[in-house]
Tab-separated table of C-alpha atoms in Angstrom:
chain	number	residue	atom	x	y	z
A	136	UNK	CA	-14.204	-20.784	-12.739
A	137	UNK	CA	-13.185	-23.683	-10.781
A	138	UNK	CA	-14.278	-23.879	-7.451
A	139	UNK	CA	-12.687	-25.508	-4.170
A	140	UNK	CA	-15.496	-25.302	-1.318
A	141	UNK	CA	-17.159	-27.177	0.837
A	142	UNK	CA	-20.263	-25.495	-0.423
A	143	UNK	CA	-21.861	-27.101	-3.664
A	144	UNK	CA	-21.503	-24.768	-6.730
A	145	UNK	CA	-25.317	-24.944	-6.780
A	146	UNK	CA	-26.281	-23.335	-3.633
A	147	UNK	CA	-23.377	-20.731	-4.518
A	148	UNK	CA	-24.454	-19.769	-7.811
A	149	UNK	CA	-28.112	-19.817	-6.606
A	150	UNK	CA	-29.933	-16.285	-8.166
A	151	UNK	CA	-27.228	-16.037	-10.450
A	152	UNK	CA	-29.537	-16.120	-13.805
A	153	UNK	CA	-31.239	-12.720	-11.936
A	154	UNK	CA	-28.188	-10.980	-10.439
A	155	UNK	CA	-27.386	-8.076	-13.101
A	156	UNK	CA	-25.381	-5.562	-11.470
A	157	UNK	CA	-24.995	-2.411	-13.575
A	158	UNK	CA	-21.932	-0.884	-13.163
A	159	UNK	CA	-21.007	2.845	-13.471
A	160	UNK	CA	-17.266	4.536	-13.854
A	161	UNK	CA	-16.791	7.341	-12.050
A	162	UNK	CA	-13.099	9.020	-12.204
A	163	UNK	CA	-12.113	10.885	-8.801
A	164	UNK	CA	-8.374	12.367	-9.201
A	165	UNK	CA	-5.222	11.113	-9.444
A	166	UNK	CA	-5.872	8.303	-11.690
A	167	UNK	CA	-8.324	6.958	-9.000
A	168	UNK	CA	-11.070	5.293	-10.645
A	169	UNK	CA	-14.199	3.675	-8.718
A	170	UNK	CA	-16.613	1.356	-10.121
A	171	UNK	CA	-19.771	1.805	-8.816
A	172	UNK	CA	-23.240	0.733	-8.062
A	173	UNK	CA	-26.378	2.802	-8.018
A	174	UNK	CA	-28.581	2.192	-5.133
A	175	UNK	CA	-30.795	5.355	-4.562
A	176	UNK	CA	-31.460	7.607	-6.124
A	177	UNK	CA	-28.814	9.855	-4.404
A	178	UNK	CA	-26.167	7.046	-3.168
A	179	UNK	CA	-23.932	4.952	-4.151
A	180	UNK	CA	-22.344	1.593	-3.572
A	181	UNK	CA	-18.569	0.901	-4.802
A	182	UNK	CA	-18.260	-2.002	-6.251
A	183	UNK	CA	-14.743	-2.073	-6.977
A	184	UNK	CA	-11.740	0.393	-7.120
A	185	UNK	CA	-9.373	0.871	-9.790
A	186	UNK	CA	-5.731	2.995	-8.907
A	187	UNK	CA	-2.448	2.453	-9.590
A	188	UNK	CA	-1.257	3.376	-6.067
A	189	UNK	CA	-1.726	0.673	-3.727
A	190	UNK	CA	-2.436	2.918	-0.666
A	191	UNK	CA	-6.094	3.785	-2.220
A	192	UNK	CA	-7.154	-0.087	-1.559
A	193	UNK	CA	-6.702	0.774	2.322
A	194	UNK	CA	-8.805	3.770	2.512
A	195	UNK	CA	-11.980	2.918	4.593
A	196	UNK	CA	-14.260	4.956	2.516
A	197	UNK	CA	-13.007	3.285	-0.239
A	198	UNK	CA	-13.999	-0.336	0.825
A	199	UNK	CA	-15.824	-2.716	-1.593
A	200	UNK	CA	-19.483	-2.269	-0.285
A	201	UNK	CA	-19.086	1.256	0.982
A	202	UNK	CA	-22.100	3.607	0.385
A	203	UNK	CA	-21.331	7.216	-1.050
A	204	UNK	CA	-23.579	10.313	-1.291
A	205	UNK	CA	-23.572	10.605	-4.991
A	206	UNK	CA	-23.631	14.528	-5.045
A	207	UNK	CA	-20.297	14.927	-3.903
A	208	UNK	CA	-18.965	13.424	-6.979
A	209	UNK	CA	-20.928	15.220	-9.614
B	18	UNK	CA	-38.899	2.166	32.619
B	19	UNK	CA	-36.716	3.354	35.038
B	20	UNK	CA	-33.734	2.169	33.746
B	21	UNK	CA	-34.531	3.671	30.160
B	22	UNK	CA	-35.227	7.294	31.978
B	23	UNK	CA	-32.013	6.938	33.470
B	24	UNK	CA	-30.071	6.043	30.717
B	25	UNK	CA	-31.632	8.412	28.177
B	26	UNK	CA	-30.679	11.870	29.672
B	27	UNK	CA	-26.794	10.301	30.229
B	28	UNK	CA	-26.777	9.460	26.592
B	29	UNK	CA	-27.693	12.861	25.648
B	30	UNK	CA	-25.312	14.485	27.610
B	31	UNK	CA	-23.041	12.418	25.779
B	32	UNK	CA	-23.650	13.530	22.623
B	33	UNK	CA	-23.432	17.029	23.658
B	34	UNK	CA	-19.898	16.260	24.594
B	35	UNK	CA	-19.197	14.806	21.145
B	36	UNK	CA	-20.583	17.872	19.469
B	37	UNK	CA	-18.988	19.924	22.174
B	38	UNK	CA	-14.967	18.402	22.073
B	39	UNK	CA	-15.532	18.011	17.762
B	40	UNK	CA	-15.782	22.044	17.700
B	41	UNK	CA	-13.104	22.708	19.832
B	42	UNK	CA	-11.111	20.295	17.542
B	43	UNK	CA	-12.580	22.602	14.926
B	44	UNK	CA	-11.669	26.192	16.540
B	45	UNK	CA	-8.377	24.488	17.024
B	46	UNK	CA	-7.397	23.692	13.361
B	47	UNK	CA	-8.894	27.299	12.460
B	48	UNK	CA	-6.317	29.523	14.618
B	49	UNK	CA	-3.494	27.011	13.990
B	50	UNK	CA	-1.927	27.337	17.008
B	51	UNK	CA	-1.384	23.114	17.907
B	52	UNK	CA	-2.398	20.223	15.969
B	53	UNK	CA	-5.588	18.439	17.012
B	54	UNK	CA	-5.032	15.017	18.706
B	55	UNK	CA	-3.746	12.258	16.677
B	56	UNK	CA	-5.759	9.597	15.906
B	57	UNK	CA	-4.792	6.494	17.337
B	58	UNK	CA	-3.311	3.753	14.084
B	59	UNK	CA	-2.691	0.124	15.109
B	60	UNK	CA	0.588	-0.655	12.953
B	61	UNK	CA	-0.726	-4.443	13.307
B	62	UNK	CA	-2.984	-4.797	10.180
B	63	UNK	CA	-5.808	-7.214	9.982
B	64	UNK	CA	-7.454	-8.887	7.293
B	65	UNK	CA	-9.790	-10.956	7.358
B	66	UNK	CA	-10.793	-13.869	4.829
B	67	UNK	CA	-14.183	-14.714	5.498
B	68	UNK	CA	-17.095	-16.048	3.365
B	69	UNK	CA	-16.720	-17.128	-0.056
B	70	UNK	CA	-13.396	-16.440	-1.728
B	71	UNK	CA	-14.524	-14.596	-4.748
B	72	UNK	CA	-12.388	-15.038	-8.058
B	73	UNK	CA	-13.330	-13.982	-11.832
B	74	UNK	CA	-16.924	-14.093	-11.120
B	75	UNK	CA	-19.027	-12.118	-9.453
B	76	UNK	CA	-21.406	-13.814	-7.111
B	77	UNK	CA	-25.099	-13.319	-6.528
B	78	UNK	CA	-25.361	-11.176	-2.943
B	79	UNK	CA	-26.514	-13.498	-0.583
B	80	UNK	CA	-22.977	-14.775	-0.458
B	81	UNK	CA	-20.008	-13.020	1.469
B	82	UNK	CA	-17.449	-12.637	-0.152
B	83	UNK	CA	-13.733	-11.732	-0.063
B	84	UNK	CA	-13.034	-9.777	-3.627
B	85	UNK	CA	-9.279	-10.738	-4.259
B	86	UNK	CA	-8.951	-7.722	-7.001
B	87	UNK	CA	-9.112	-5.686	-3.852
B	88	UNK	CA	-7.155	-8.122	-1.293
B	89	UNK	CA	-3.713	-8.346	-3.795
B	90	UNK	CA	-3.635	-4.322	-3.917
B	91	UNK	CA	-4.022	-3.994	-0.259
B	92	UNK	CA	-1.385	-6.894	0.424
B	93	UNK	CA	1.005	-4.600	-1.535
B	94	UNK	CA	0.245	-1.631	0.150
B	95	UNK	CA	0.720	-3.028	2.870
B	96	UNK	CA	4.142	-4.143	2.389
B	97	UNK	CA	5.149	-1.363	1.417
B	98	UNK	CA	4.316	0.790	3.762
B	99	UNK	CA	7.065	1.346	6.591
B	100	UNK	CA	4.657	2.097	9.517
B	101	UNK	CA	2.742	-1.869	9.088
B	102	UNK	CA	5.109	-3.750	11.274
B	103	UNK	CA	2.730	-6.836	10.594
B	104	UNK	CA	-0.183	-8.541	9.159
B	105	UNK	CA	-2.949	-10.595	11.224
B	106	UNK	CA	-4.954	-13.038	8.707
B	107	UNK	CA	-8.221	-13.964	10.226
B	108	UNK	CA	-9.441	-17.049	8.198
B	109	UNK	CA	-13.284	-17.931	8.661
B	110	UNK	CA	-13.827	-19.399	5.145
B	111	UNK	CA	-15.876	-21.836	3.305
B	112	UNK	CA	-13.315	-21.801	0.761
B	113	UNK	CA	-14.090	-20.846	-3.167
B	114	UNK	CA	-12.245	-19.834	-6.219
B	115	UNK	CA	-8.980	-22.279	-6.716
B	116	UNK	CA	-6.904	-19.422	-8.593
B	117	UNK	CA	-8.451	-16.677	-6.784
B	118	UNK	CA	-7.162	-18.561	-3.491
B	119	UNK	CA	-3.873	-19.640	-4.531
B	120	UNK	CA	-2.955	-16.075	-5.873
B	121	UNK	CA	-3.528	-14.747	-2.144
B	122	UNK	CA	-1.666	-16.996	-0.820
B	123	UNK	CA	1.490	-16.991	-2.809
B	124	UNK	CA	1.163	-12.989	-2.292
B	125	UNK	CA	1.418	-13.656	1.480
B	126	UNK	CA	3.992	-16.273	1.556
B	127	UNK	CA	6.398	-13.680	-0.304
B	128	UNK	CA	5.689	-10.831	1.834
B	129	UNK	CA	8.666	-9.415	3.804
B	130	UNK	CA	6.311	-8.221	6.339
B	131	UNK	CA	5.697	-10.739	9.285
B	132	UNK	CA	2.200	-12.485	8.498
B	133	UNK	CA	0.386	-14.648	11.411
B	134	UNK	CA	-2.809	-16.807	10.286
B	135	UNK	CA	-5.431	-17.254	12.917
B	136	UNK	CA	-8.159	-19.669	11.724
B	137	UNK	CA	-11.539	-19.171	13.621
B	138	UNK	CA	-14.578	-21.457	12.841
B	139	UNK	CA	-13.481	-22.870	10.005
B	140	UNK	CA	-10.875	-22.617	7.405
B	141	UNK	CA	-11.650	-25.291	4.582
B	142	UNK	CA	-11.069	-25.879	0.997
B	143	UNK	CA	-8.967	-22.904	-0.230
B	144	UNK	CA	-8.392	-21.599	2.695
B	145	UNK	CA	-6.364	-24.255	3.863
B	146	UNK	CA	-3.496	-23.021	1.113
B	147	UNK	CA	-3.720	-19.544	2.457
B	148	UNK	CA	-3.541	-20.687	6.168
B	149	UNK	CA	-0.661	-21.835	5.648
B	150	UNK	CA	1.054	-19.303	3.731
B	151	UNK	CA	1.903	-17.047	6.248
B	152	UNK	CA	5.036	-16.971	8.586
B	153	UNK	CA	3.763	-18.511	11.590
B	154	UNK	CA	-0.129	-20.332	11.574
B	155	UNK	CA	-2.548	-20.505	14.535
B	156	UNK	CA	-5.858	-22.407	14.832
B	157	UNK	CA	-8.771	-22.122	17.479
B	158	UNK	CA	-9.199	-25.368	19.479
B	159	UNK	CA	-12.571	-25.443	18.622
B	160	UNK	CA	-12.070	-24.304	14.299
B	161	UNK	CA	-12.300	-26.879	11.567
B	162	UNK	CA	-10.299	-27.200	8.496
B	163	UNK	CA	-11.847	-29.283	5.663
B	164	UNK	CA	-9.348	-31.406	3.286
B	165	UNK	CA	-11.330	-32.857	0.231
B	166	UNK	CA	-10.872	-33.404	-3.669
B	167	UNK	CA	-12.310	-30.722	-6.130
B	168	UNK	CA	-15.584	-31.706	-6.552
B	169	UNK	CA	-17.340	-31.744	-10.176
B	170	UNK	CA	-20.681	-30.650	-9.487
B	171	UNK	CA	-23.303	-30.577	-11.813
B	172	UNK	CA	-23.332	-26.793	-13.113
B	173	UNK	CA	-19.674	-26.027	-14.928
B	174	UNK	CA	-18.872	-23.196	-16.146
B	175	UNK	CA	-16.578	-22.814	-19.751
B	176	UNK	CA	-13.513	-25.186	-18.456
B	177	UNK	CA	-12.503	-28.431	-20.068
B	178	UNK	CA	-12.707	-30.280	-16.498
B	179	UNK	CA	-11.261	-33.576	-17.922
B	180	UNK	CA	-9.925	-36.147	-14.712
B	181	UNK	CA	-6.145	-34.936	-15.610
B	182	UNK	CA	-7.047	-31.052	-16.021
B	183	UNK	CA	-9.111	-31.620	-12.244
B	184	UNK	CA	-5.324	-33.773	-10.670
B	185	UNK	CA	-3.378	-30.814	-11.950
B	186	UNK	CA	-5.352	-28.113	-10.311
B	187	UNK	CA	-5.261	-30.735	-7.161
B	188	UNK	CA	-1.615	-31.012	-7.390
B	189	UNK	CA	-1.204	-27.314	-7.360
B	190	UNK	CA	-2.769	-27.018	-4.105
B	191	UNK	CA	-0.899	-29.907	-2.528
B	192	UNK	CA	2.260	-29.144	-3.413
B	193	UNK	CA	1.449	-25.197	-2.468
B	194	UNK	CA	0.344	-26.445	1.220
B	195	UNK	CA	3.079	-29.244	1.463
B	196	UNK	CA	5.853	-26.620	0.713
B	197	UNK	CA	4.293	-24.569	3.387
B	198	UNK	CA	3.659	-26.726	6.224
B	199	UNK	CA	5.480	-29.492	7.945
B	200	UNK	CA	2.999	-31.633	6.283
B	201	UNK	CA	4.188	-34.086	3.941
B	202	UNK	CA	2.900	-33.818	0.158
B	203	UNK	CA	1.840	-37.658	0.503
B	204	UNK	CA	-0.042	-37.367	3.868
B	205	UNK	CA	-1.894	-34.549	2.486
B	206	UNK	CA	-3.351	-36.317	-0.481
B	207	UNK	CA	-4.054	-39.136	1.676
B	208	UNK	CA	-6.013	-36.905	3.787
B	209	UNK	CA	-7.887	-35.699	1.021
B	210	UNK	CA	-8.972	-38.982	-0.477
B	211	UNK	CA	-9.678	-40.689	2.847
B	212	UNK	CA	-12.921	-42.197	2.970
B	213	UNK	CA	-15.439	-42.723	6.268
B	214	UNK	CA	-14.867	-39.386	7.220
B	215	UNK	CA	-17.114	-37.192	5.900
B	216	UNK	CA	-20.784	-38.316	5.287
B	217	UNK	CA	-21.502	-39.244	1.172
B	218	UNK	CA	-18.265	-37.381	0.505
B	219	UNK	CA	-14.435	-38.234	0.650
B	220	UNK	CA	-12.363	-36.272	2.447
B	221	UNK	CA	-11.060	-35.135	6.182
B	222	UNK	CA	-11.695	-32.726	9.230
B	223	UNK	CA	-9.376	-31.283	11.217
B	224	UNK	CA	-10.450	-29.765	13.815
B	225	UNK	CA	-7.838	-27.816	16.363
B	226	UNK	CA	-5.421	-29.740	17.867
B	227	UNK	CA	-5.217	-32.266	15.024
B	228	UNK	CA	-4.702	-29.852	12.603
B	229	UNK	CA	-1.557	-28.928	14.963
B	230	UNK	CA	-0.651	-32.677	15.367
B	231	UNK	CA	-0.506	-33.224	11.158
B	232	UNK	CA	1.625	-30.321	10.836
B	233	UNK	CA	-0.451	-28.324	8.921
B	234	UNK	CA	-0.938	-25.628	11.476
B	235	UNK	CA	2.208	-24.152	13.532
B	236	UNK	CA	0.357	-24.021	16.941
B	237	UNK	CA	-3.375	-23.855	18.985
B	238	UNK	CA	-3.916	-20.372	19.781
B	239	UNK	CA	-6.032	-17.095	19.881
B	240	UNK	CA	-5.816	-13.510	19.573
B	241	UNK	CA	-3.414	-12.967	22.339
B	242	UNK	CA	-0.879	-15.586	20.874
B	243	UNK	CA	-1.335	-14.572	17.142
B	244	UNK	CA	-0.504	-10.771	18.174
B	245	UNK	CA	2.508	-11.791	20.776
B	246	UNK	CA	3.512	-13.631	17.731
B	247	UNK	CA	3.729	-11.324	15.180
B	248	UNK	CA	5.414	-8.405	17.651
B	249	UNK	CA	7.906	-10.984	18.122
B	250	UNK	CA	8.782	-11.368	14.332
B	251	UNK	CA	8.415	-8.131	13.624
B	252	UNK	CA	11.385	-7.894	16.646
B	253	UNK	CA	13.803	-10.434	15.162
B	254	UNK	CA	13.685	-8.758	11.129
B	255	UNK	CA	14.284	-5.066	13.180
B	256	UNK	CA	17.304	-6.944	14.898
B	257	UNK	CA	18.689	-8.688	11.379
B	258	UNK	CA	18.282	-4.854	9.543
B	259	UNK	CA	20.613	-3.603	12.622
């Protein structure tokens, strides 16, 4: 990684050594895939989406960061 | 006291409105006789570009970051979808990832969809490349724009940084902003390298109007100008279709 900021990479990266985010896959349909974050015990925080059809990534539920209830899914 | 009494009898009734006007929406769709009311879409997108431009790495939480594996998807949906008559980039950015940055920004510049940049507080490093990539760039009079060499710092992570491998990845930037400004490729790089600007650090700030002045931003504006602007271009490509 290169970085251009006017922040040093130090104060960036600062916690990084600690920061071990564990990832889950959970498949909805239609080749929508999200990656996700466990928070509690019965929510969860997408971390990233994965789809082949470019109108999923402006879905507002769908937002990096948004919290789920985890039952729906399972 | 009196004011909370007031207020908190109002705010229930309000709620009971909510509740009230969400099941007749609800009886509505049941007997199918009209559609509920249409929710109101602005067909000006926004997107904003704030925090910490985030590239291959994730980065620890305290920082805010823009994710660009989720910003390039959403810059092709949204070009290709016929009811986004244009784009509004909101840049507030302490800049970040060099190919992360450069990636949105040649994704904007070849978007057929009319693209306005508004840079608020400050748009520095790598955000300077994507400021400039869209049709038409604004700047608030009182927003900063940082111009400075990649720095090595101490911690580096995998890449050879050699002096030559760090002037390529400076070039690409230069010539990226040069080719997409009015500003010429040499005043740029002086810019970058000047010294006495910046305390222990070379480098320059531009701040408003003299980011207008250099030709690196199109004009000084706000909100109302950045959205006049982009109706406007969204206007003259309707009139070249006809």
């Amino acid at each position: 990684m290169l970085n251009y900021s006017i922040y040093p990479l130090e104060l960036i990266l600062e916690g990084y050594e600690n920061f071990n985010p564990e990832y889950e896959e959970i498949s909805l349909s239609r080749g929508l895939t999200l990656l996700v974050e466990k928070t509690e015990s019965n929510e969860i925080k997408i971390g990233k989406i994965v789809s082949t059809d470019p109108q999923d990534y402006l879905r507002p539920e769908l937002q990096p960061g948004s919290i789920l209830k985890n039952d729906i899914y399972y | 006291m009196g004011i909370k009494q007031d207020f908190l009898p109002e705010r229930g009734k309000q709620e009971e409105e909510t509740e009230e006007s969400a099941r007749t929406i609800e009886s509505i769709k049941q007997l199918g006789e009209s559609s509920p009311p249409v929710e109101v879409k602005s067909d000006i997108h926004i997107l904003p570009i704030i925090g910490q431009i985030e590239g291959h790495m994730v980065l620890p939480p305290k920082n805010k970051t823009t994710k660009y594996e989720h910003i390039i998807p959403q810059l092709v949906a949204i070009e290709e979808n016929p009811n986004i008559k244009g784009l509004l980039i909101i840049l507030n950015t302490v800049g970040g990832d060099i190919e992360a940055g450069l990636a949105i920004s040649e994704m904007i510049s070849s978007m057929d969809t009319p693209t306005v940049s508004l840079v608020l507080g400050g748009g520095h490093s790598i955000g300077v490349p994507i400021a400039v990539a869209t049709d038409f760039s604004y700047i608030a009079s009182t927003a900063s724009m940082t111009i400075h060499p990649i720095r090595l710092t101490g911690m580096v992570i995998g890449v050879p940084q050699t002096y030559e491998y760090l002037d390529k990845m400076q070039d690409r930037i230069i010539k990226f902003v040069s080719t997409h400004s009015r500003i010429p490729e040499e005043k740029f790089r002086e810019l970058m390298f000047r010294t006495g600007e910046l305390v222990r650090d070379v480098g320059t700030v531009l701040i408003g109007k003299e980011a207008v002045e250099l030709g690196l931003v199109d004009e000084v504006g706000g909100l109302n100008a950045a959205l006049a602007k982009l109706r406007s271009l969204d206007k003259s490509r309707e009139e070249v279709k006809d």
